[in-house]
Short mmCIF file of the C-alpha atoms (twelve columns), coordinates in Angstrom:
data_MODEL
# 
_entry.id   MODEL 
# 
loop_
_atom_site.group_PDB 
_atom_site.id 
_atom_site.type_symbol 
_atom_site.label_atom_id 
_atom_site.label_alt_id 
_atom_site.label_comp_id 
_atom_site.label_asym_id 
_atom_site.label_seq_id 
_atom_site.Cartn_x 
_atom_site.Cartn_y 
_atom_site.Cartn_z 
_atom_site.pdbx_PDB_model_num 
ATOM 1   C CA . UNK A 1   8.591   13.114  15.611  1 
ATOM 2   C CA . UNK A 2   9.809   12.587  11.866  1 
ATOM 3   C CA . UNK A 3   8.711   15.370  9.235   1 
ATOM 4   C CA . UNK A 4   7.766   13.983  6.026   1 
ATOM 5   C CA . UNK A 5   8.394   17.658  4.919   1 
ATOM 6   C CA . UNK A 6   12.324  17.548  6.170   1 
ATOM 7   C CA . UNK A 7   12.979  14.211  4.757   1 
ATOM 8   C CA . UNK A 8   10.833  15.160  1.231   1 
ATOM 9   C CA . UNK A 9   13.697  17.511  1.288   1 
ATOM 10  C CA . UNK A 10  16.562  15.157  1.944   1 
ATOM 11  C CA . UNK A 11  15.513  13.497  -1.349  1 
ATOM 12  C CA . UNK A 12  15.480  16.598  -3.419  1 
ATOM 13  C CA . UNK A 13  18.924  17.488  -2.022  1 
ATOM 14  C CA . UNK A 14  21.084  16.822  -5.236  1 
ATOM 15  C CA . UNK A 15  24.082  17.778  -2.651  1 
ATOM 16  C CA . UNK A 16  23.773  14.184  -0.884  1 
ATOM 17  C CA . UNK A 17  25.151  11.062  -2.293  1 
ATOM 18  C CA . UNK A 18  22.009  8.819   -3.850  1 
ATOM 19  C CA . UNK A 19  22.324  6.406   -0.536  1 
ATOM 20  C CA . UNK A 20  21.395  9.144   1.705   1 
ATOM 21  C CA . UNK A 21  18.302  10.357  -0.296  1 
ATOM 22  C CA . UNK A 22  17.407  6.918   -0.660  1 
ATOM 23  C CA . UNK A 23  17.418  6.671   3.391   1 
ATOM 24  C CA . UNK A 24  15.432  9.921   3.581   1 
ATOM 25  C CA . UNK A 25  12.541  8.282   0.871   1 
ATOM 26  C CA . UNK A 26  12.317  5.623   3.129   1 
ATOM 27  C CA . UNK A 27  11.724  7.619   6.290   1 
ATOM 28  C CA . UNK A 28  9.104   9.546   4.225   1 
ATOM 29  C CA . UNK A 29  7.393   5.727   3.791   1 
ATOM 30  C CA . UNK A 30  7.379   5.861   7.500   1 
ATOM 31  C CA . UNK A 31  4.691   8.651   7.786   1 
ATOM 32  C CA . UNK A 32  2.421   7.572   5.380   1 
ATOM 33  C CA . UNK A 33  2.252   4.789   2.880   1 
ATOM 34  C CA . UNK A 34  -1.229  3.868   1.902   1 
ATOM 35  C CA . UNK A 35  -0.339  0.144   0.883   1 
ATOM 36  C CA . UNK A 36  1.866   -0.773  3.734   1 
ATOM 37  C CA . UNK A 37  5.508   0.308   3.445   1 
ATOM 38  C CA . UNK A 38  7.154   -2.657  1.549   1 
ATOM 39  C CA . UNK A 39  3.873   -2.511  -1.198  1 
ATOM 40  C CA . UNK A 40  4.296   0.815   -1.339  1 
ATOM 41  C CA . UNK A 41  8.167   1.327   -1.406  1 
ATOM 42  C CA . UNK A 42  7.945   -1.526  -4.353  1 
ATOM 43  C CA . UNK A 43  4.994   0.467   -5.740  1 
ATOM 44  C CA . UNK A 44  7.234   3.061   -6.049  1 
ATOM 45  C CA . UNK A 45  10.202  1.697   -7.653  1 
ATOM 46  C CA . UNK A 46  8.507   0.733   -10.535 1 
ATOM 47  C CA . UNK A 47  6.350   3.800   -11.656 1 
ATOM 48  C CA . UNK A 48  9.113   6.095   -10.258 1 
ATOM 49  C CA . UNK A 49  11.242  3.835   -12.728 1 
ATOM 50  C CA . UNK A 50  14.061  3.304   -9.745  1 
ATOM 51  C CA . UNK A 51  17.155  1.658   -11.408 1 
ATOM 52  C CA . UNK A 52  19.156  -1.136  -9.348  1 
ATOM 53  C CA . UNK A 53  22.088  1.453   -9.174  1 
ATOM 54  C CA . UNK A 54  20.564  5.180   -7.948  1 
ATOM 55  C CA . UNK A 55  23.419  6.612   -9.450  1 
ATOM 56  C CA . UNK A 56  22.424  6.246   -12.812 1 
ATOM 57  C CA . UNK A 57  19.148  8.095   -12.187 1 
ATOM 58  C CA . UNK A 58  19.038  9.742   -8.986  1 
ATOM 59  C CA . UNK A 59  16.364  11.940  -10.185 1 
ATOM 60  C CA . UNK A 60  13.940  8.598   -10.040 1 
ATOM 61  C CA . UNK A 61  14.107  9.589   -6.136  1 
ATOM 62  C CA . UNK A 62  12.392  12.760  -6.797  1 
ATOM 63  C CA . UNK A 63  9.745   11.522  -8.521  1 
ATOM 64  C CA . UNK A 64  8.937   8.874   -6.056  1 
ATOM 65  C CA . UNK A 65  8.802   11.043  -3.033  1 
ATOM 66  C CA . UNK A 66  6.659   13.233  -5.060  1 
ATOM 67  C CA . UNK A 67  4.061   10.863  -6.297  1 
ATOM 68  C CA . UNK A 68  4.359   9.921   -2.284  1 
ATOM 69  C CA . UNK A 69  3.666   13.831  -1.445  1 
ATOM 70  C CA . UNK A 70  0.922   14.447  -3.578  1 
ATOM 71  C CA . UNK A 71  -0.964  11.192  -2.575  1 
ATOM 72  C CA . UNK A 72  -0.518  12.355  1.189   1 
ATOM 73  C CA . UNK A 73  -1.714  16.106  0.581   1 
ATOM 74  C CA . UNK A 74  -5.064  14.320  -0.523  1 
ATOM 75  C CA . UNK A 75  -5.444  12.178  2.052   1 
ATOM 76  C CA . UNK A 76  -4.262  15.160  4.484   1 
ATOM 77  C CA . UNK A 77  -6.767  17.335  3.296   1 
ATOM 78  C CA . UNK A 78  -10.090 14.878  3.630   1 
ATOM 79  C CA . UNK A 79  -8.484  13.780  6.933   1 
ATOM 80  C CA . UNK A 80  -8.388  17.093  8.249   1 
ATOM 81  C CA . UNK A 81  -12.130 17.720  6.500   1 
ATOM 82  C CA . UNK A 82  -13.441 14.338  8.362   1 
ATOM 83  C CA . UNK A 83  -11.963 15.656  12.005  1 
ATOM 84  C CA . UNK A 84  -14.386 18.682  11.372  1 
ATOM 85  C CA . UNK A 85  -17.100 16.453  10.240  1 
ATOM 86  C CA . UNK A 86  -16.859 14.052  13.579  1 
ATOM 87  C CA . UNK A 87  -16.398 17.518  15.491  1 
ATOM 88  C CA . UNK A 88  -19.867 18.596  14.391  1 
ATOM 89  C CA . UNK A 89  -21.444 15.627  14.826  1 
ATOM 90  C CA . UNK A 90  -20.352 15.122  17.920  1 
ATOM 91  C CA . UNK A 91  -21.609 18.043  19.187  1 
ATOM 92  C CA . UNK A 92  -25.251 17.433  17.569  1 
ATOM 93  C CA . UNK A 93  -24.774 14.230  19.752  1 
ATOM 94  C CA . UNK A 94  -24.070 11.867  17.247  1 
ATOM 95  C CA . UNK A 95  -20.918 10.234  19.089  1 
ATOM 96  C CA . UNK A 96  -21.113 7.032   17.033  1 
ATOM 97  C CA . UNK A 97  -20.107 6.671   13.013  1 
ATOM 98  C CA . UNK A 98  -21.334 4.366   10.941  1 
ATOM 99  C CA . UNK A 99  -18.337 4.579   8.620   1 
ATOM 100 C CA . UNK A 100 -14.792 4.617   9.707   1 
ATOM 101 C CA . UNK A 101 -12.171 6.410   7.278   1 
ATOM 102 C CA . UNK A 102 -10.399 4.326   4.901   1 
ATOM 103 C CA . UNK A 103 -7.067  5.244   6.837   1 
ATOM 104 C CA . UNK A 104 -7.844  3.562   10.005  1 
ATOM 105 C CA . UNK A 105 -9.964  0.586   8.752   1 
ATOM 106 C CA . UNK A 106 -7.881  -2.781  9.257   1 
ATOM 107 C CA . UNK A 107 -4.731  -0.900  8.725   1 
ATOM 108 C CA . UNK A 108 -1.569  -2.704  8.870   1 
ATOM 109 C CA . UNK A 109 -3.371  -5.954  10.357  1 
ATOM 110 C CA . UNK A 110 -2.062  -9.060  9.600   1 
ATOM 111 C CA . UNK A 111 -6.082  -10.431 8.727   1 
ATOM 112 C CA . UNK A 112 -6.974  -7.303  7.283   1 
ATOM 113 C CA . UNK A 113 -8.739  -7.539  3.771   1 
ATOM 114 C CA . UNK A 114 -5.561  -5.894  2.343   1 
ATOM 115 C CA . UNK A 115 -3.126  -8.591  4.241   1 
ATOM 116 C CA . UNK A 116 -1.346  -10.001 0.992   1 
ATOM 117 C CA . UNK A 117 -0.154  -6.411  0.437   1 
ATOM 118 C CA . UNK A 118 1.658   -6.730  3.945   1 
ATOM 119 C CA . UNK A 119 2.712   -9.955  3.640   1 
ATOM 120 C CA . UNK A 120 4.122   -9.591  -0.379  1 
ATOM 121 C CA . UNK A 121 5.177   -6.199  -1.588  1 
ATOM 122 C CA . UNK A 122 4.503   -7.347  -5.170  1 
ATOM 123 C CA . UNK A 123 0.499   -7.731  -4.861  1 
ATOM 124 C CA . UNK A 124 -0.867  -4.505  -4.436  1 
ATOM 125 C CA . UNK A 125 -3.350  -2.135  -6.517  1 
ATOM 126 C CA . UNK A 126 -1.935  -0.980  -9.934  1 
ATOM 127 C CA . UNK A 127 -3.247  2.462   -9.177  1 
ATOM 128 C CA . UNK A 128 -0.974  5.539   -8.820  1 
ATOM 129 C CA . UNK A 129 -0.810  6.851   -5.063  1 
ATOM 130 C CA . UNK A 130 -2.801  9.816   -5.791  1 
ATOM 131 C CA . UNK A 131 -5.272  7.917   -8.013  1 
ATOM 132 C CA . UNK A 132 -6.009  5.190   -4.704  1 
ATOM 133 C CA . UNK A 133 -6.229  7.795   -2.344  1 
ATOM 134 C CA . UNK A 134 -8.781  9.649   -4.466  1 
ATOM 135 C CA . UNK A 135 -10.551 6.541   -4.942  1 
ATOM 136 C CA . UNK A 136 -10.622 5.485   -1.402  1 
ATOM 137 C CA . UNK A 137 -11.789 9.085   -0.349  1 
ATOM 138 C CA . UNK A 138 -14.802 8.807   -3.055  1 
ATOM 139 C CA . UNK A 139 -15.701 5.643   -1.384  1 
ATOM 140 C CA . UNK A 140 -15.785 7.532   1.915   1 
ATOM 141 C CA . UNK A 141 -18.113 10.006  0.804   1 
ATOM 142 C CA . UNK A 142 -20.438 7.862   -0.306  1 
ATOM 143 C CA . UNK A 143 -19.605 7.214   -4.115  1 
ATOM 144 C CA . UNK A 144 -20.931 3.998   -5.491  1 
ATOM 145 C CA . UNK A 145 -17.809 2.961   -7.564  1 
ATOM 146 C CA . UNK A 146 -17.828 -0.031  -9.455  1 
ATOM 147 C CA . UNK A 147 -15.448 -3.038  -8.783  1 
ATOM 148 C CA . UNK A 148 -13.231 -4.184  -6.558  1 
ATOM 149 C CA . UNK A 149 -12.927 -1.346  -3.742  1 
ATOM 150 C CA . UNK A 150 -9.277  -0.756  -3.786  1 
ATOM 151 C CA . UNK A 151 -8.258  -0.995  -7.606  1 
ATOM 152 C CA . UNK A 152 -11.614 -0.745  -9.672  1 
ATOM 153 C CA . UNK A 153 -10.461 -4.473  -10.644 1 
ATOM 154 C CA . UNK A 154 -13.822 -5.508  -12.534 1 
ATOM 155 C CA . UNK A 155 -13.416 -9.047  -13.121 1 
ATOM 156 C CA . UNK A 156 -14.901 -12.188 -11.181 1 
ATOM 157 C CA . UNK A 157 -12.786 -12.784 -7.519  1 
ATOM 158 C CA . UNK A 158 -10.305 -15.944 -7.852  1 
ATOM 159 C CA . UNK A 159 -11.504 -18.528 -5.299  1 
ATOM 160 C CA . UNK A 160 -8.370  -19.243 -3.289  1 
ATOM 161 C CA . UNK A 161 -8.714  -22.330 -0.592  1 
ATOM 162 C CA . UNK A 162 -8.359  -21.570 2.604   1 
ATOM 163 C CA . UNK A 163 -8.985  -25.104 4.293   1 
ATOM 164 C CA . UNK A 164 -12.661 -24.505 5.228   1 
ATOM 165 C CA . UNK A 165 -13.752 -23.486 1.957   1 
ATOM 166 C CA . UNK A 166 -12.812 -20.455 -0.644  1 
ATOM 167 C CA . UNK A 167 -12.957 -16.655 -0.247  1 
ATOM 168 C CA . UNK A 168 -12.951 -14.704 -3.403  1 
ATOM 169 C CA . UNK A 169 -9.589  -12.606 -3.777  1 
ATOM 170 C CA . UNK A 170 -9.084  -9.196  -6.667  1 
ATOM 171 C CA . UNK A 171 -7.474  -10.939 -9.430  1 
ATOM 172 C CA . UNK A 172 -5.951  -7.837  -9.870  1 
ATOM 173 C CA . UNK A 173 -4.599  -6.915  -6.050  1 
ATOM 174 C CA . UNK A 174 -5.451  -9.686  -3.968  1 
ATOM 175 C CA . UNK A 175 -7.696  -7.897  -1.758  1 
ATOM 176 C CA . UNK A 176 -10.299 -10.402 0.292   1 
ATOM 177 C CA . UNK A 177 -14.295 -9.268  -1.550  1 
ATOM 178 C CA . UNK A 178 -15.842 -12.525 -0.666  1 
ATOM 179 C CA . UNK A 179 -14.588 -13.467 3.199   1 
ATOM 180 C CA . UNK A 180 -14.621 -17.336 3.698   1 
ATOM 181 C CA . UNK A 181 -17.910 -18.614 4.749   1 
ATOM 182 C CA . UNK A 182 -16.472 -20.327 7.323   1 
ATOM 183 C CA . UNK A 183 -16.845 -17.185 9.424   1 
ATOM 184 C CA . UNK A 184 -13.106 -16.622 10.432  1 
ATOM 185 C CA . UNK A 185 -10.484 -14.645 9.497   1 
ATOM 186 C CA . UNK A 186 -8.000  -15.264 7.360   1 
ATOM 187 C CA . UNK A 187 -4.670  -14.092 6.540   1 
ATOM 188 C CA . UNK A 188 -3.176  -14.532 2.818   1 
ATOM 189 C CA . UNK A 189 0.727   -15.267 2.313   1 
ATOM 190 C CA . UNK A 190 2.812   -16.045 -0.303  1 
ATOM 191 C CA . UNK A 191 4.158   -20.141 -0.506  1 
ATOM 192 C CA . UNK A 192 7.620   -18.374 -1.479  1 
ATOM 193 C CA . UNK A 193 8.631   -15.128 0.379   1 
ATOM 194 C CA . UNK A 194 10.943  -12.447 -1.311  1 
ATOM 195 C CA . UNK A 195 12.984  -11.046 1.595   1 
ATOM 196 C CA . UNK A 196 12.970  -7.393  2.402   1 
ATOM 197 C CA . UNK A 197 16.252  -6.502  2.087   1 
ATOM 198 C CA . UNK A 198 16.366  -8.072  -1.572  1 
ATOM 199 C CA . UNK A 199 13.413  -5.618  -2.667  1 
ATOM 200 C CA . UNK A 200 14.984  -2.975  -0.880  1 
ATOM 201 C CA . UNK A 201 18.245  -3.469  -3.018  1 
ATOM 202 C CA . UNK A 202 15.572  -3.398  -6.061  1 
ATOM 203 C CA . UNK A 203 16.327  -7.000  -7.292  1 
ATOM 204 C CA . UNK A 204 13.609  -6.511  -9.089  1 
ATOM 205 C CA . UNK A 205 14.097  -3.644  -11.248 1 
ATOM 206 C CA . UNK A 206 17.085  -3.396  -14.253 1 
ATOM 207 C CA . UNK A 207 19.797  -1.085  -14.810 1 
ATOM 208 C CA . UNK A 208 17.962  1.098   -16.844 1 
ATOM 209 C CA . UNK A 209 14.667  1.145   -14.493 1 
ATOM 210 C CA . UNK A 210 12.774  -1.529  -16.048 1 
ATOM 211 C CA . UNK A 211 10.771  -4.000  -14.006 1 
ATOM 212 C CA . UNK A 212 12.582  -7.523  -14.555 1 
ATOM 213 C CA . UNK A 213 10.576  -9.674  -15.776 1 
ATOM 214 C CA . UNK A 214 12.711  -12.657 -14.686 1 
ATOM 215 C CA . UNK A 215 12.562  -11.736 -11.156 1 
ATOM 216 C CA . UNK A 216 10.898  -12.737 -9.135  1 
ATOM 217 C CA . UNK A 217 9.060   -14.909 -11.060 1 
ATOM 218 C CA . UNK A 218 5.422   -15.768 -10.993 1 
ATOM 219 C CA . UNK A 219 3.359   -12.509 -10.627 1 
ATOM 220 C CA . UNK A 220 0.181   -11.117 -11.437 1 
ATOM 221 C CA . UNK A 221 -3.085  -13.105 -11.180 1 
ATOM 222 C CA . UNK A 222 -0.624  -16.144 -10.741 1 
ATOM 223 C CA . UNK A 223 0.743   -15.242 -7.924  1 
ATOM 224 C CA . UNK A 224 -2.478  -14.391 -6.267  1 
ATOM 225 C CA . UNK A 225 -3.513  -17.862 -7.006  1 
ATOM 226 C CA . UNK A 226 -0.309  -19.743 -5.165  1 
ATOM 227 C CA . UNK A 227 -1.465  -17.643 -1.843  1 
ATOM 228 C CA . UNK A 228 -2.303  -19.621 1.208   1 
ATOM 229 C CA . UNK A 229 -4.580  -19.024 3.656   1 
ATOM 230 C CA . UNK A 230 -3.974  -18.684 7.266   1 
ATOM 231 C CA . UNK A 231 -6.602  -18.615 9.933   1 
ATOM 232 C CA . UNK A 232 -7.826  -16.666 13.051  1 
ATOM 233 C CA . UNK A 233 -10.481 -17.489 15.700  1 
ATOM 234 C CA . UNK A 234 -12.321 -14.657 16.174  1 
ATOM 235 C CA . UNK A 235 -15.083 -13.891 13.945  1 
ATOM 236 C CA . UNK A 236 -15.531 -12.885 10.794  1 
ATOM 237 C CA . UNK A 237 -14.273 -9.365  9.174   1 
# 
């Protein structure tokens, strides 16, 4: 099995050429990235302010696979503290939760309320890693936060079509709120993909690890808008 821990240490291992520490952040994405790996590599790039070229600031590695670390100790931690929790309940007979974590609940499902961040690594909550994971752990134990569940996006849900009516999508991450009242479920995709391998070259970031704001075009609440709707038969969320 892969050790985040090993491959943490790849990256801080000023010894390797920038390609190879690179390889070694991805790996680390591997174990445990809360928005889907390609939403949370690009997450990444830009608050870890990852140039185009890593040689002309490795050290943007480091930061990345540490924002990456200290998000994962949190959710380690309540993960650990919720296996004790079932554990107890389950031996007070209590063999059913009414709650599932956050961690397993539609992860990495193509109709999952969170399926634009799958589908487009550039719509996904403008939190930190740490700062989701603490949200999303608050949520679990029963905080009453206010806005959209993911981001704390307060604003109305854009109605995006869907065929059979609207569902209401975060104008701010593009996570489903209001499900389509046609009862099915629904996947969101961008009309235009960006391939993979162009975000993992960082086509999107500048030489001097600055977003560009010419590529890839249309983002933000825009974006969200031009996302269509796919369909599935069985039941609602």
């Amino acid at each position: 099995m892969t050790s985040f821990h090993t491959h943490r240490a790849r990256v801080h291992d000023t010894s390797l050429p920038p390609y190879r520490r690179h390889s070694a952040l991805r790996t680390c994405l591997t174990c445990f990235a809360p928005y889907g790996l390609r939403a949370t590599y690009h997450h990444l790039t830009v608050s870890a302010r990852m140039p185009r070229h890593l040689e002309t600031d490795p050290d943007a590695l480091v930061r990345a696979v540490e924002e990456l670390h200290e998000a994962r100790e949190l959710w380690r931690a309540r993960a650990e503290e919720y296996v004790r929790q079932r554990r107890a309940q389950k031996r007070a007979g209590r063999r059913e939760t009414s709650v599932a974590p956050w961690w397993d609940q539609y992860r990495y499902r193509w109709d999952s309320p969170d399926s634009a961040w799958l589908h487009d690594p550039f719509l996904h909550p403008p939190l930190t890693l740490p700062a989701y994971v603490r949200r999303q752990n608050a949520l679990l134990d029963g905080a009453e936060l206010p806005g959209c569940p993911a981001c704390g996006e307060e604003g109305p849900a854009l109605p995006v079509p869907t065929g059979h009516g609207h569902a209401g999508l975060c104008r701010s991450c593009a996570r489903v709120l209001t499900p389509c009242p046609c009862g099915r479920r629904h996947s969101f995709e961008p009309t235009i993909r960006v391939g993979w391998s162009r975000t993992w070259r960082r086509e999107h970031m500048s030489g001097t690890g600055e977003p560009d704001p010419h590529w890839p075009g249309v983002r933000g609440t825009a974006r969200i808008e031009r996302l269509a709707a796919y369909h599935h038969v069985h039941g609602p969320y």
